[in-house]
Short mmCIF file of C-alpha atoms in Angstrom, two decimals:
data_model
loop_
_atom_site.label_atom_id
_atom_site.label_comp_id
_atom_site.label_asym_id
_atom_site.label_seq_id
_atom_site.Cartn_x
_atom_site.Cartn_y
_atom_site.Cartn_z
CA LEU A 104 -83.84 -8.52 -89.50
CA SER A 105 -84.13 -5.33 -87.49
CA THR A 106 -83.20 -5.25 -83.82
CA ALA A 107 -86.47 -3.42 -83.23
CA SER A 108 -88.34 -6.71 -83.80
CA VAL A 109 -86.07 -8.90 -81.67
CA ASN A 110 -86.42 -9.47 -77.92
CA ILE A 111 -83.78 -11.89 -76.69
CA ASN A 112 -82.58 -12.42 -73.12
CA ILE A 113 -79.03 -13.71 -72.85
CA ASN A 114 -77.49 -14.69 -69.53
CA ILE A 115 -73.69 -14.84 -69.35
CA THR A 116 -71.84 -16.42 -66.44
CA ILE A 117 -68.14 -15.72 -65.98
CA ASP A 118 -66.03 -18.05 -63.87
CA VAL A 119 -63.67 -15.58 -62.17
CA SER A 120 -61.88 -18.35 -60.30
CA ALA A 121 -60.28 -19.68 -63.49
CA VAL A 122 -57.38 -17.24 -63.95
CA GLN A 123 -55.94 -17.44 -67.47
CA SER A 124 -53.29 -14.73 -67.07
CA ARG A 125 -52.52 -11.69 -64.96
CA SER A 126 -52.29 -8.16 -66.30
CA SER A 127 -50.69 -4.91 -65.24
CA ARG A 128 -52.45 -2.88 -62.56
CA GLN A 129 -52.06 0.05 -64.95
CA LEU A 130 -53.92 -1.70 -67.78
CA HIS A 131 -57.22 0.12 -67.69
CA GLY A 132 -56.98 3.74 -68.81
CA VAL A 133 -59.23 6.25 -70.53
CA THR A 134 -58.71 9.27 -72.74
CA ILE A 135 -60.21 12.71 -73.13
CA ASP A 136 -59.88 13.86 -76.71
CA THR A 137 -58.32 17.31 -77.13
CA PHE A 138 -61.29 18.25 -79.31
CA SER A 139 -63.62 17.75 -76.32
CA LEU A 140 -61.13 19.46 -74.01
CA SER A 141 -61.19 22.55 -76.24
CA ARG A 142 -64.97 22.81 -75.73
CA LEU A 143 -64.38 23.74 -72.08
CA LEU A 144 -65.40 20.76 -69.99
CA ASN A 145 -66.57 21.52 -66.46
CA PHE A 146 -64.21 19.32 -64.45
CA SER A 147 -65.90 20.22 -61.17
CA ASP A 148 -69.33 18.99 -62.35
CA PRO A 149 -70.47 16.08 -60.12
CA ALA A 150 -72.08 14.47 -63.17
CA LEU A 151 -68.57 14.02 -64.54
CA LEU A 152 -66.61 13.63 -61.31
CA ARG A 153 -68.69 10.91 -59.67
CA PRO A 154 -68.80 8.36 -62.50
CA ALA A 155 -65.18 9.07 -63.44
CA ALA A 156 -64.11 8.40 -59.86
CA ALA A 157 -66.20 5.21 -59.81
CA LEU A 158 -64.49 4.03 -62.98
CA ALA A 159 -61.11 4.63 -61.28
CA PRO A 160 -58.95 4.56 -64.43
CA ALA A 161 -55.27 3.89 -63.84
CA LEU A 162 -54.38 6.42 -66.54
CA LEU A 163 -56.02 9.51 -68.02
CA ARG A 164 -54.47 10.39 -71.35
CA VAL A 165 -55.47 13.72 -72.93
CA GLY A 166 -54.68 13.97 -76.63
CA GLY A 167 -55.76 13.34 -80.19
CA SER A 168 -55.44 14.92 -83.60
CA ALA A 169 -56.77 18.24 -82.28
CA GLN A 170 -53.77 18.66 -79.94
CA ARG A 171 -51.77 19.82 -82.96
CA GLY A 172 -54.00 22.89 -83.13
CA TYR A 173 -54.52 23.50 -79.41
CA PRO A 174 -51.55 25.53 -78.13
CA VAL A 175 -50.62 26.51 -74.59
CA CYS A 176 -51.33 30.15 -73.70
CA PHE A 177 -49.98 30.81 -70.22
CA SER A 178 -49.18 34.48 -70.86
CA VAL A 179 -51.24 37.18 -69.16
CA ASP A 180 -52.67 38.58 -72.39
CA HIS A 181 -55.00 35.59 -72.88
CA SER A 182 -58.47 35.50 -71.38
CA GLU A 183 -58.78 32.97 -68.57
CA SER A 184 -62.49 32.42 -69.21
CA ALA A 185 -64.40 31.04 -72.19
CA ASN A 186 -61.17 30.56 -74.13
CA THR A 187 -61.53 27.62 -76.49
CA SER A 188 -58.53 28.45 -78.69
CA CYS A 189 -55.75 27.48 -76.28
CA LEU A 190 -54.92 25.95 -72.91
CA THR A 191 -54.93 28.62 -70.19
CA ARG A 192 -53.40 28.37 -66.71
CA GLN A 193 -56.84 28.24 -65.11
CA TYR A 194 -58.08 25.44 -67.35
CA TRP A 195 -54.86 23.48 -66.85
CA ALA A 196 -55.30 23.77 -63.09
CA SER A 197 -58.88 22.45 -63.34
CA LEU A 198 -57.71 19.45 -65.38
CA CYS A 199 -54.99 18.71 -62.81
CA ALA A 200 -57.50 18.96 -59.97
CA PHE A 201 -59.85 16.59 -61.81
CA ALA A 202 -57.11 14.00 -62.30
CA SER A 203 -56.27 14.17 -58.59
CA ALA A 204 -59.94 13.94 -57.60
CA ILE A 205 -60.45 10.70 -59.53
CA ASN A 206 -57.11 9.32 -58.29
CA THR A 207 -55.52 8.76 -61.68
CA SER A 208 -52.24 9.52 -63.44
CA LEU A 209 -52.41 12.19 -66.13
CA VAL A 210 -50.51 12.04 -69.43
CA PHE A 211 -50.99 15.19 -71.49
CA GLY A 212 -50.54 15.37 -75.27
CA LEU A 213 -48.32 18.25 -76.37
CA HIS A 214 -48.78 20.68 -79.25
CA ASN A 215 -46.34 20.16 -82.12
CA ASP A 216 -44.70 23.57 -81.63
CA VAL A 217 -41.81 23.77 -79.20
CA VAL A 218 -42.45 27.48 -78.54
CA GLU A 219 -46.00 26.68 -77.41
CA ASN A 220 -44.99 23.67 -75.32
CA MET A 221 -42.14 25.09 -73.30
CA PRO A 222 -44.18 27.46 -71.04
CA LEU A 223 -46.23 24.46 -69.86
CA ILE A 224 -43.21 22.22 -69.38
CA ALA A 225 -41.27 24.98 -67.60
CA SER A 226 -44.22 25.70 -65.31
CA VAL A 227 -44.62 22.03 -64.41
CA LEU A 228 -40.93 21.46 -63.78
CA LYS A 229 -40.79 24.54 -61.58
CA ASN A 230 -43.68 23.46 -59.35
CA ARG A 231 -44.55 19.76 -59.53
CA SER A 232 -46.83 20.05 -56.49
CA ALA A 233 -49.22 22.26 -58.49
CA CYS A 234 -50.21 19.21 -60.57
CA PRO A 235 -49.34 16.14 -58.50
CA ALA A 236 -51.37 13.78 -60.72
CA LEU A 237 -49.26 14.58 -63.79
CA ALA A 238 -47.24 11.52 -64.80
CA GLY A 239 -45.87 12.97 -68.02
CA PHE A 240 -46.45 14.05 -71.61
CA SER A 241 -47.02 12.43 -74.98
CA ILE A 242 -45.51 13.51 -78.28
CA GLY A 243 -45.96 12.60 -81.91
CA ASN A 244 -49.68 12.13 -82.32
CA GLU A 245 -50.04 10.65 -85.76
CA GLY A 246 -46.93 12.02 -87.32
CA VAL A 247 -43.58 13.73 -86.95
CA PRO A 248 -43.47 17.41 -88.00
CA GLY A 249 -40.93 18.55 -90.55
CA SER A 250 -38.62 20.07 -87.94
CA ASN A 251 -37.00 18.05 -85.17
CA GLU A 252 -36.81 21.18 -83.03
CA THR A 253 -40.15 20.38 -81.40
CA PHE A 254 -39.14 17.03 -79.95
CA HIS A 255 -35.54 18.01 -79.36
CA GLY A 256 -36.57 20.85 -77.04
CA ILE A 257 -39.02 18.68 -75.11
CA ALA A 258 -36.57 15.80 -74.81
CA SER A 259 -33.77 18.12 -73.66
CA ALA A 260 -35.95 19.65 -70.96
CA LEU A 261 -37.04 16.27 -69.61
CA ARG A 262 -33.52 14.81 -69.76
CA ALA A 263 -32.33 17.68 -67.57
CA GLN A 264 -35.17 17.50 -65.01
CA SER A 265 -34.38 17.12 -61.33
CA PRO A 266 -37.65 16.08 -59.69
CA PRO A 267 -38.25 17.21 -56.12
CA SER A 268 -38.37 14.72 -53.28
CA GLY A 269 -41.46 12.54 -53.46
CA PHE A 270 -41.99 12.95 -57.21
CA PRO A 271 -40.76 10.54 -59.89
CA PRO A 272 -39.30 11.94 -63.12
CA LEU A 273 -41.94 12.99 -65.64
CA LYS A 274 -42.52 10.43 -68.36
CA LEU A 275 -42.43 11.10 -72.09
CA VAL A 276 -44.29 8.67 -74.36
CA GLY A 277 -44.77 8.51 -78.11
CA PRO A 278 -45.07 8.37 -81.11
CA GLU A 279 -48.87 7.92 -80.76
CA SER A 280 -49.04 6.35 -84.23
CA PRO A 281 -52.14 4.60 -85.61
CA MET A 282 -51.38 0.98 -86.47
CA MET A 283 -54.01 -0.18 -88.93
CA SER A 284 -53.29 -2.02 -92.18
CA SER A 285 -54.76 0.83 -94.23
CA ASN A 286 -52.17 3.38 -93.10
CA SER A 287 -49.05 1.39 -92.20
CA ASP A 288 -47.02 2.56 -95.23
CA TYR A 289 -47.33 6.14 -93.97
CA PHE A 290 -47.05 5.77 -90.20
CA VAL A 291 -44.48 3.00 -89.80
CA PRO A 292 -41.55 5.11 -91.11
CA LEU A 293 -42.63 8.06 -88.96
CA ALA A 294 -42.89 5.93 -85.83
CA THR A 295 -39.52 4.31 -86.52
CA LYS A 296 -37.87 7.71 -86.95
CA LEU A 297 -39.19 9.18 -83.71
CA ILE A 298 -38.36 6.11 -81.60
CA ASP A 299 -34.86 5.96 -83.06
CA GLN A 300 -34.17 9.62 -82.30
CA TYR A 301 -35.82 9.98 -78.89
CA GLY A 302 -36.10 6.44 -77.52
CA ASP A 303 -33.52 7.19 -74.84
CA VAL A 304 -35.94 9.61 -73.15
CA LEU A 305 -39.18 7.73 -73.92
CA SER A 306 -40.78 5.76 -71.07
CA ALA A 307 -43.03 3.86 -73.49
CA ALA A 308 -43.70 3.48 -77.20
CA THR A 309 -47.37 4.25 -77.93
CA PHE A 310 -49.76 3.37 -80.73
CA HIS A 311 -53.47 3.71 -81.57
CA PHE A 312 -55.91 1.16 -82.94
CA TYR A 313 -59.47 1.26 -84.31
CA ALA A 314 -61.13 -1.68 -86.03
CA PHE A 315 -63.63 0.19 -88.20
CA ASN A 316 -64.81 3.44 -89.65
CA ALA A 317 -68.51 4.12 -90.07
CA ARG A 318 -68.69 3.05 -93.71
CA ASP A 319 -67.28 -0.39 -92.83
CA LEU A 320 -70.52 -1.03 -90.93
CA SER A 321 -72.71 0.57 -93.61
CA VAL A 322 -73.85 3.30 -91.23
CA GLY A 323 -73.34 7.07 -91.17
CA ARG A 324 -71.10 8.88 -88.68
CA ARG A 325 -73.99 10.91 -87.32
CA GLY A 326 -75.79 7.94 -85.93
CA ILE A 327 -78.21 5.13 -86.41
CA SER A 328 -81.70 4.26 -85.24
CA PRO A 329 -83.37 0.93 -84.41
CA ALA A 330 -84.70 0.95 -87.98
CA THR A 331 -81.24 1.23 -89.55
CA LEU A 332 -79.26 -0.87 -87.07
CA THR A 333 -79.56 -4.43 -88.33
CA ILE A 334 -78.31 -7.71 -86.96
CA GLY A 335 -76.04 -7.83 -90.00
CA ASN A 336 -74.06 -4.65 -89.45
CA LEU A 337 -74.04 -5.06 -85.66
CA SER A 338 -72.71 -8.62 -85.85
CA HIS A 339 -69.88 -7.40 -88.09
CA LEU A 340 -68.32 -6.03 -84.90
CA PHE A 341 -68.08 -9.55 -83.51
CA THR A 342 -66.78 -11.71 -86.34
CA LYS A 343 -63.61 -13.62 -85.55
CA SER A 344 -61.62 -11.65 -88.09
CA SER A 345 -62.84 -8.37 -86.59
CA LEU A 346 -62.02 -9.40 -83.04
CA ASP A 347 -58.60 -10.67 -84.13
CA GLN A 348 -57.55 -7.37 -85.74
CA ILE A 349 -56.00 -6.05 -82.53
CA VAL A 350 -53.59 -9.00 -82.44
CA GLY A 351 -52.26 -8.07 -85.87
CA SER A 352 -51.95 -4.43 -84.86
CA ILE A 353 -49.95 -5.31 -81.73
CA GLU A 354 -47.66 -7.58 -83.73
CA GLN A 355 -47.16 -4.85 -86.33
CA PHE A 356 -46.10 -2.31 -83.71
CA GLN A 357 -43.88 -4.86 -81.96
CA ALA A 358 -42.11 -5.35 -85.32
CA VAL A 359 -41.72 -1.58 -85.69
CA LEU A 360 -40.13 -1.33 -82.25
CA ALA A 361 -37.86 -4.32 -82.90
CA ASN A 362 -36.42 -2.52 -85.92
CA THR A 363 -35.41 0.57 -83.93
CA SER A 364 -32.41 1.26 -81.72
CA HIS A 365 -34.67 0.97 -78.64
CA PRO A 366 -36.40 -2.42 -79.06
CA ASN A 367 -37.01 -3.01 -75.34
CA LEU A 368 -39.31 -0.05 -74.66
CA PRO A 369 -42.67 -0.97 -73.07
CA ILE A 370 -45.62 -0.69 -75.47
CA TRP A 371 -48.81 1.17 -74.60
CA LEU A 372 -52.06 1.12 -76.56
CA SER A 373 -52.77 4.76 -75.77
CA GLU A 374 -56.00 5.23 -77.78
CA THR A 375 -58.53 2.67 -78.95
CA ASN A 376 -62.18 1.97 -79.67
CA SER A 377 -64.20 0.03 -82.21
CA ILE A 378 -65.04 2.91 -84.59
CA CYS A 379 -62.71 5.82 -85.38
CA SER A 380 -63.34 9.53 -86.03
CA GLY A 381 -65.71 10.13 -83.16
CA GLY A 382 -67.64 6.86 -83.28
CA VAL A 383 -71.26 6.31 -84.34
CA ALA A 384 -74.17 7.55 -82.26
CA GLN A 385 -76.46 4.85 -80.84
CA LEU A 386 -73.78 2.24 -81.40
CA SER A 387 -70.36 3.14 -79.99
CA ASN A 388 -71.95 5.10 -77.12
CA THR A 389 -74.29 2.29 -76.03
CA TYR A 390 -74.02 -1.14 -74.46
CA ALA A 391 -73.72 -2.70 -77.94
CA ASN A 392 -70.07 -1.61 -77.96
CA THR A 393 -69.21 -3.08 -74.56
CA PRO A 394 -68.59 -6.73 -75.59
CA TRP A 395 -66.18 -5.50 -78.26
CA LEU A 396 -64.28 -3.43 -75.69
CA LEU A 397 -64.13 -6.32 -73.23
CA ASN A 398 -62.63 -8.54 -75.92
CA GLN A 399 -60.15 -5.77 -76.72
CA LEU A 400 -59.13 -5.44 -73.08
CA GLY A 401 -58.61 -9.19 -72.76
CA ARG A 402 -56.60 -9.46 -75.98
CA VAL A 403 -54.37 -6.54 -74.98
CA ALA A 404 -53.80 -7.99 -71.49
CA SER A 405 -53.00 -11.42 -72.90
CA ALA A 406 -50.42 -9.87 -75.24
CA GLY A 407 -48.61 -8.40 -72.22
CA ILE A 408 -49.39 -4.77 -73.08
CA PRO A 409 -49.39 -2.94 -69.71
CA VAL A 410 -51.63 0.03 -70.64
CA MET A 411 -54.79 0.39 -72.74
CA ALA A 412 -56.55 3.77 -72.86
CA HIS A 413 -60.18 3.62 -73.95
CA GLN A 414 -61.26 6.47 -76.23
CA THR A 415 -63.01 8.31 -74.63
CA LEU A 416 -64.19 9.20 -71.12
CA ILE A 417 -66.49 11.97 -72.35
CA GLY A 418 -67.25 13.55 -75.70
CA GLU A 419 -67.88 12.64 -79.33
CA ASP A 420 -70.05 9.56 -79.97
CA TYR A 421 -68.02 7.00 -78.03
CA GLY A 422 -67.88 8.56 -74.57
CA LEU A 423 -68.34 6.38 -71.49
CA ILE A 424 -70.17 9.34 -69.97
CA SER A 425 -72.69 11.50 -71.81
CA GLY A 426 -72.15 15.23 -71.47
CA ALA A 427 -70.39 18.27 -72.85
CA GLY A 428 -68.42 17.50 -75.99
CA ASP A 429 -70.86 14.87 -77.29
CA ARG A 430 -71.80 15.15 -80.93
CA THR A 431 -75.15 13.58 -80.03
CA GLN A 432 -76.51 12.44 -76.69
CA ALA A 433 -76.61 8.73 -75.94
CA GLY A 434 -80.16 7.43 -76.18
CA GLU A 435 -80.52 6.64 -72.48
CA GLY A 436 -77.83 8.94 -71.12
CA TRP A 437 -76.27 6.03 -69.27
CA MET A 438 -72.69 5.06 -68.61
CA LYS A 439 -71.65 1.75 -70.08
CA ILE A 440 -68.99 0.90 -67.54
CA SER A 441 -68.24 -2.78 -67.89
CA LEU A 442 -64.47 -2.46 -67.93
CA PRO A 443 -62.88 -3.40 -64.59
CA GLY A 444 -60.78 -0.83 -62.79
CA ARG A 445 -58.32 -3.55 -61.82
CA THR A 446 -57.72 -6.95 -63.38
#
């Protein structure tokens, strides 16, 4: 049965007076993937600023697999315009201004090379007022590099920081490890190692979760149409087993943390959506994905996880906002904001 031939009106009433549990004020966050960041987003564009400010995320986390190949280039010999190969001072300043404009806290994912990271960290520590929205950095991102020098240098710099009056110490979070059953044999040892070695300087232990890839839903990454989106593959998003996957992922990461020398660290779900690897056009960037995300938010809150960052604010095929960095444009170009700014 194709959705093209179905016209159903469903009215849902939510009793907001019946409080089941209370969540952290920091629960609702969003991400910007480093891949989209490297495509030079215009952070002063009202089409991005206005809806982002209306969403009012408690946290803006910038990161992803691409951060491993997106170094910092603060030296004078790099072009400050149209530079997609590295993070320039000018582009960093525009990201900081954007985070301040939408009244959020920024957590920036670091490159896995200590030489590339230190100019950014040194610049921030020298002048915190230049980026007042910056709350800290994330490290790890899906693996620990062969050398410990990267994390050792970052950890040493943050241990030694003396924040100026009015600024809290910068946070460091990690290991940003995916926690899905298909990859646990690889990522669990890496996550355990990083938390054991650097847990004393970590403010939170972070993990990622996605329920599906495109082939799980029998659709291609590049998108679907009303003719190919069937009730069958759409409803697969909402089976009990699918909706329960996040519970298993949280429990898995809690077990990882419990087996480290820092078992009491807070846990953040720092990147999540229904479909990984950029999502699926006309599905993860439309309203069809919203009920899944609402369930995810509720499950995470009920588990006592204080932060959940929705992948992604803009870019790829699961952006809340259509714009630069999209693989394909959302069919109606609308923003599917159904996640509350405060719960």
